[in-house]
Each structure stands twice: as C-alpha cells, then as structure tokens.
PDB file of C-alpha atoms in Angstrom:
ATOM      1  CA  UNK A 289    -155.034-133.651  20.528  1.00  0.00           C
ATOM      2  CA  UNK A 290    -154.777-130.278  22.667  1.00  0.00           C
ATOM      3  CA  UNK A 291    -152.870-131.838  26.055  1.00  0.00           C
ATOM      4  CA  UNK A 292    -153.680-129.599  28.535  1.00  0.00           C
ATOM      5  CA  UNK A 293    -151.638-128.824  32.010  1.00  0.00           C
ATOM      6  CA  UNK A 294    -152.007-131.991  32.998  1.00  0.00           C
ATOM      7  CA  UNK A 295    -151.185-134.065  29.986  1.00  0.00           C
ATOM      8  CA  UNK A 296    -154.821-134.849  29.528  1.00  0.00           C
ATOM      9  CA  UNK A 297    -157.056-133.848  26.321  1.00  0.00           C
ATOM     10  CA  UNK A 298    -159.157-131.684  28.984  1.00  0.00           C
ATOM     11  CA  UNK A 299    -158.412-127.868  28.033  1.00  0.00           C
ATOM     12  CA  UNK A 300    -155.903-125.825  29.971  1.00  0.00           C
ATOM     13  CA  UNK A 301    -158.652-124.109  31.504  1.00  0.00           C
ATOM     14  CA  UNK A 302    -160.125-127.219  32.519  1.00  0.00           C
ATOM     15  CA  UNK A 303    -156.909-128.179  34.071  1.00  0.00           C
ATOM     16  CA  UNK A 304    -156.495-124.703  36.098  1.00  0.00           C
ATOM     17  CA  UNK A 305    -159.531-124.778  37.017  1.00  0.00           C
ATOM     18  CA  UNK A 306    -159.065-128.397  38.541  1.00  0.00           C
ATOM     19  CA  UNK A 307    -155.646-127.619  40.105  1.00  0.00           C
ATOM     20  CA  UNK A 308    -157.680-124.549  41.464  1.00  0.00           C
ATOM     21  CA  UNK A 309    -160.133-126.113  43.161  1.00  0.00           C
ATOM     22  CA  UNK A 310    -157.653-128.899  44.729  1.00  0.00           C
ATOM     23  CA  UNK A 311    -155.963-125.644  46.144  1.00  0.00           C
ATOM     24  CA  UNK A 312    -159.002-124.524  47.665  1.00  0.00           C
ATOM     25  CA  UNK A 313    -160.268-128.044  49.299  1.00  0.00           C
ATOM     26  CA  UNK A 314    -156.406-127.796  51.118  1.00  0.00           C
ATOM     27  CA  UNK A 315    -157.322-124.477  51.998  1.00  0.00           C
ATOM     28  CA  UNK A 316    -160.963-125.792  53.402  1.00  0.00           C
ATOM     29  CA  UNK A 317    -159.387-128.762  55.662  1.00  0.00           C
ATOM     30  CA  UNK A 318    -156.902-125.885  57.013  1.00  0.00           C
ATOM     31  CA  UNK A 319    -159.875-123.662  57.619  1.00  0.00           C
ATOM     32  CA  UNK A 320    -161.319-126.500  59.372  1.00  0.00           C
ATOM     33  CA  UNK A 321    -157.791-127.205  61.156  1.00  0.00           C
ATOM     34  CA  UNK A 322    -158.075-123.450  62.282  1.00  0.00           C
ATOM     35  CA  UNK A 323    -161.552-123.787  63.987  1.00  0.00           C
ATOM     36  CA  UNK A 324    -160.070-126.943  65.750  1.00  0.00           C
ATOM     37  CA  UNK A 325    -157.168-124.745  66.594  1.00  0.00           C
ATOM     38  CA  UNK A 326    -160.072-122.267  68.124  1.00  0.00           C
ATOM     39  CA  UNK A 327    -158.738-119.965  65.849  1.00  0.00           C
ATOM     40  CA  UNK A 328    -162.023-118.645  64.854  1.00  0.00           C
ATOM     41  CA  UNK A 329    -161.210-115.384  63.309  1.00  0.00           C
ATOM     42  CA  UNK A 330    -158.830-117.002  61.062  1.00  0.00           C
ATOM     43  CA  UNK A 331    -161.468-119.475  60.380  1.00  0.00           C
ATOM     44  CA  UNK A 332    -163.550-117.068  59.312  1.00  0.00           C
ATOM     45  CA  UNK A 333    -161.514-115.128  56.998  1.00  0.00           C
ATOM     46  CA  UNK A 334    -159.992-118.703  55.538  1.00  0.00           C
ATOM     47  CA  UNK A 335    -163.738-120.372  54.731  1.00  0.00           C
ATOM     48  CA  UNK A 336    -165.248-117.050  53.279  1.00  0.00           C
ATOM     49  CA  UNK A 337    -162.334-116.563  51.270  1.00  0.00           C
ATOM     50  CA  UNK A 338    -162.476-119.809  49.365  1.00  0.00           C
ATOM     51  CA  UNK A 339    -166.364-119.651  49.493  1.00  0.00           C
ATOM     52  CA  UNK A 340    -166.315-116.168  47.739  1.00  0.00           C
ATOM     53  CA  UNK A 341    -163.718-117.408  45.288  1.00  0.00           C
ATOM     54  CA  UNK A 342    -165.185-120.611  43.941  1.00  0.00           C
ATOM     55  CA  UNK A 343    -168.964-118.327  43.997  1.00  0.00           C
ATOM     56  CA  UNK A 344    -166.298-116.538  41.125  1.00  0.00           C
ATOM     57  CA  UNK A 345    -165.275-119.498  39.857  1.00  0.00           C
ATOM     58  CA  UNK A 346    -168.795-121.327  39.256  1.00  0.00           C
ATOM     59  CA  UNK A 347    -170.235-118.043  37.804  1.00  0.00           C
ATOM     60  CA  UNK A 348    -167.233-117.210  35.526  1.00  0.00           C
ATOM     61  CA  UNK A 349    -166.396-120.531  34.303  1.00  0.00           C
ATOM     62  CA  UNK A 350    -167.940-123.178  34.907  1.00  0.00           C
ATOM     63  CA  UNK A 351    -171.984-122.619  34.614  1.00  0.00           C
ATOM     64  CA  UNK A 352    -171.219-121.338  31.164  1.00  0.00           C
ATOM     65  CA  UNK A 353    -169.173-124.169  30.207  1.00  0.00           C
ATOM     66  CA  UNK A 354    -172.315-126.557  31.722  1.00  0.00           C
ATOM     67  CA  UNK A 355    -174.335-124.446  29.408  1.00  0.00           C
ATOM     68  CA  UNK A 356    -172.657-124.560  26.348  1.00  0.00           C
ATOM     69  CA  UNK A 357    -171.649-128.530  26.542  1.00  0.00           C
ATOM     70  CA  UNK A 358    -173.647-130.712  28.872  1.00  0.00           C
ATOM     71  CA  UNK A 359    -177.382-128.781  29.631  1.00  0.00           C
ATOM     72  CA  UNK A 360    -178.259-128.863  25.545  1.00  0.00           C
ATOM     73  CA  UNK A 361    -177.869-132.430  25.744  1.00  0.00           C
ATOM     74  CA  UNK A 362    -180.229-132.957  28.906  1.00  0.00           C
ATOM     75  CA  UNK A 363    -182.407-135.433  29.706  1.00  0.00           C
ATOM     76  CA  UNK A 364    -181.518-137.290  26.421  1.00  0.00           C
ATOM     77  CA  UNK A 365    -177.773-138.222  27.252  1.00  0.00           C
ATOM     78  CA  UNK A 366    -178.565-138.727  30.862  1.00  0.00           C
ATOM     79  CA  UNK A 367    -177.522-142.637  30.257  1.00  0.00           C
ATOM     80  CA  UNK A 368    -173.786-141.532  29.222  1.00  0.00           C
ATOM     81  CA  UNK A 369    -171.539-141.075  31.991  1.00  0.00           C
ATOM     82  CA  UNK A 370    -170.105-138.164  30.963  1.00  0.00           C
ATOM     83  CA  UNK A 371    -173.302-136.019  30.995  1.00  0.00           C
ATOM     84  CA  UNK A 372    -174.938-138.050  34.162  1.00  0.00           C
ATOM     85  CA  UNK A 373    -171.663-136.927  36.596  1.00  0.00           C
ATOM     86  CA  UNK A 374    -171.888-133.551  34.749  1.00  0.00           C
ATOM     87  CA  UNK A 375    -175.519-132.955  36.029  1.00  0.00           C
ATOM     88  CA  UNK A 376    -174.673-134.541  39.210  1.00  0.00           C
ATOM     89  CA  UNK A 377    -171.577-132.188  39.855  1.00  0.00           C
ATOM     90  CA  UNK A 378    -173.221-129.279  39.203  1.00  0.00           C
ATOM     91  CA  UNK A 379    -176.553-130.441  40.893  1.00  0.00           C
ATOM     92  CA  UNK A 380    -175.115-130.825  44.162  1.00  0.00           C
ATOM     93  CA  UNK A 381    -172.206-128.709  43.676  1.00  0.00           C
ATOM     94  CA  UNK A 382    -174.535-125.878  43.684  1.00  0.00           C
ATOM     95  CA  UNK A 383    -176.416-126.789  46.832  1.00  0.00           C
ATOM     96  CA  UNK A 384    -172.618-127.040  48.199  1.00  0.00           C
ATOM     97  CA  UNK A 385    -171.950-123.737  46.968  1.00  0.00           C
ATOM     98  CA  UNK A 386    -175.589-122.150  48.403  1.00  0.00           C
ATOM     99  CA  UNK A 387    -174.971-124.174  51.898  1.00  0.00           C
ATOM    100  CA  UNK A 388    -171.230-122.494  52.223  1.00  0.00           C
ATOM    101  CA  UNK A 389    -172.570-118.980  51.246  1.00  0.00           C
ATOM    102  CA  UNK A 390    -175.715-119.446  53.803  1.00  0.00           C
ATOM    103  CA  UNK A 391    -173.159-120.316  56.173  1.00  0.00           C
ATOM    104  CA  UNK A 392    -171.046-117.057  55.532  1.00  0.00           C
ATOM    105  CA  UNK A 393    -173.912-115.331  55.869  1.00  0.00           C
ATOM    106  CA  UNK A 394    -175.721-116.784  58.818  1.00  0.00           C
ATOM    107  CA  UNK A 395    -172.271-117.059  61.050  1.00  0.00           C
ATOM    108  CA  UNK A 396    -169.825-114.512  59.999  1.00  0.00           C
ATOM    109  CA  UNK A 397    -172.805-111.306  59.565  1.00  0.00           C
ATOM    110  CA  UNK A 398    -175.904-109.768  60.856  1.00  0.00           C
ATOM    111  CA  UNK A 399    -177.275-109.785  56.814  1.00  0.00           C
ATOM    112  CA  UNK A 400    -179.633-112.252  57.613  1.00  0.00           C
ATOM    113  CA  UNK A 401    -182.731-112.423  60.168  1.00  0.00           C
ATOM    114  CA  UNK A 402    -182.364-114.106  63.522  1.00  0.00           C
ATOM    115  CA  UNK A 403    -184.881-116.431  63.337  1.00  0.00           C
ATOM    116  CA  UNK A 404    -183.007-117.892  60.123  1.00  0.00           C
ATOM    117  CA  UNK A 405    -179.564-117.524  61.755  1.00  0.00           C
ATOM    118  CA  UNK A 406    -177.045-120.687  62.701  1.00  0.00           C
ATOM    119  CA  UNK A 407    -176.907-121.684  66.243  1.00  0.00           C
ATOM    120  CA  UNK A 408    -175.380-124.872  65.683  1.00  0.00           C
ATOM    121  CA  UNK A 409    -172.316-124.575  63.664  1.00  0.00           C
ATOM    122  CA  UNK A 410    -170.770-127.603  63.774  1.00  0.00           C
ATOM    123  CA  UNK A 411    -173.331-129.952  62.138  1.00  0.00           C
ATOM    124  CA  UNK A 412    -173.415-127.533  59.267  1.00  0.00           C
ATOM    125  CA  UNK A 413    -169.447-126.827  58.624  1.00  0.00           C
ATOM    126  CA  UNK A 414    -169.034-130.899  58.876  1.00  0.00           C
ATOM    127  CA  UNK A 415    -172.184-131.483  56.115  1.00  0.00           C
ATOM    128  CA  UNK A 416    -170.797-128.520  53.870  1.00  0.00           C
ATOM    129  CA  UNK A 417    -167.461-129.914  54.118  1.00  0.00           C
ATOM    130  CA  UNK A 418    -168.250-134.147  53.494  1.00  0.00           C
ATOM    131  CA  UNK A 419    -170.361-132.429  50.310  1.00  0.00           C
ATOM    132  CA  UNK A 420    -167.547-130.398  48.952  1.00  0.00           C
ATOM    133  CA  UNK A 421    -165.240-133.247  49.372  1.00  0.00           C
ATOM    134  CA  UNK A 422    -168.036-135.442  47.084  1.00  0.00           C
ATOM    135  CA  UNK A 423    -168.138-132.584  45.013  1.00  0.00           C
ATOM    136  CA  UNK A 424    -164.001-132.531  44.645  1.00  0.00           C
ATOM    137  CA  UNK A 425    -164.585-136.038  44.158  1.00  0.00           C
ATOM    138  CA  UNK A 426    -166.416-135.358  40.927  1.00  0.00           C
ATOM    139  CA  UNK A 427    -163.552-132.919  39.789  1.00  0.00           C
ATOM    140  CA  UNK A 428    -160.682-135.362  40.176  1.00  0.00           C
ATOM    141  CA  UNK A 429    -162.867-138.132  38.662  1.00  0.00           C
ATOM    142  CA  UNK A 430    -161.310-137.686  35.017  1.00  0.00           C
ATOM    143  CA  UNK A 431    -158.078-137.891  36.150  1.00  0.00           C
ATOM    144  CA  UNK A 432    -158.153-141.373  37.996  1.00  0.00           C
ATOM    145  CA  UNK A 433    -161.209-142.669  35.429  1.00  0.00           C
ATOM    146  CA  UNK A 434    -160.625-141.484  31.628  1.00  0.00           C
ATOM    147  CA  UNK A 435    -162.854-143.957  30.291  1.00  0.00           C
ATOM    148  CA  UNK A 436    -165.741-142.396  31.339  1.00  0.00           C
ATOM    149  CA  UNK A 437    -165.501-139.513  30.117  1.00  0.00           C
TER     150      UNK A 437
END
C-alpha cells in the first residue's frame, strides 16, 4: 500500500493537496475576519489570493486527475459513492470556484461592465463562503469516512 502524508492509501499528492486546501479555507474565514475587521484592503488582497491559487490548483491538479479516474466512468458508476461525491465535488466546486472569481472580478476591478457589477457584497461573500465550506466538506470526507471511498 503507498501511505501517503497522512497515513492514508490516498497519494502524497492527494494528501498535499488536501492539507492545501485546509490552509486556504483558514485563510478564507481570516479573509472574512478581515472584512469584519473593516479591513477591506486586506480583505481584498487575502480572498483573491486564495481564489487565484486554488483557480491553479483545480486547473493543475485536480481536473486532470477527475479526468483520468472518475469522468471515464460517468454516468455508469454514478451509484458508487466514490464516483457520486467525485461528480458532486467537482460539480459544485466549480460553480464555487466561478462564483469566487466573478466576485474578484465584479468587486476588486473595473474588468467587468457595470450593469453586471456587485452592489451587494455581503449576500454573495456569505453564499461563496457556506459553498466552499460544503465543498471542503467533500475534501475532508475520506479522512473521517474511508469506507466510502
């Protein structure tokens, strides 16, 4: 068996990338601690940060690992667990990703037209961050559930 960091069979990768993305939801709530600090700038340098760096993450690691061991077996081993929380963390992991990356654009830069601009930020940081926490939820779900992987 190849133990990994975390004395799982997962690959080491698998296991970096996990303790990774842990590091980055801490790095989210203090983001979020900075805002309710009114320490927007901060903020704003914290959230895109971590946005920009899981964008790297997702692209580099973990949509070709979806690729090469969970979307060749889709919709046939939908039923298995494994394969159903795949699809379901990359499903709305990716609208998580595309809602944080709207959100750097339409707050933190003129990229985007007015009309499609934020003027309500709250609402949106609060949804983005309940989804990445489901989404972390997904990641840690190995760890605390073996058997259904």
């Amino acid at each position: 068996m190849n133990e990994g960091l975390l004395g799982t069979a997962a690959p080491r990768t698998a296991d970096v990338v996990l303790l990774l993305e842990i590091g980055m939801g801490v790095a989210l709530l203090i983001g979020a601690g900075l805002a309710r600090m009114r320490r927007f700038r901060l903020h704003a340098w914290c959230q895109s940060a971590i946005v920009l760096l899981n964008l790297v993450v997702i692209v580099l690691i973990m949509v070709p690992s979806f690729h090469v061991h969970v979307s060749p077996k889709i919709p046939l081993k939908l039923g298995k667990a494994y394969y159903a929380l795949a699809t379901a963390h990359g499903a709305l992991g990716s609208v998580t990703e595309i809602a944080g990356f709207y959100i750097l654009l339409a707050a933190g830069t003129n990229v985007l037209p007015h009309n499609i601009r934020l003027t309500e930020y709250k609402p949106w940081f609060a949804r983005a961050l309940v989804a990445g926490a489901l989404v972390g939820t997904c990641n840690i779900r190995p760890l605390v559930c073996p058997g259904l992987v």
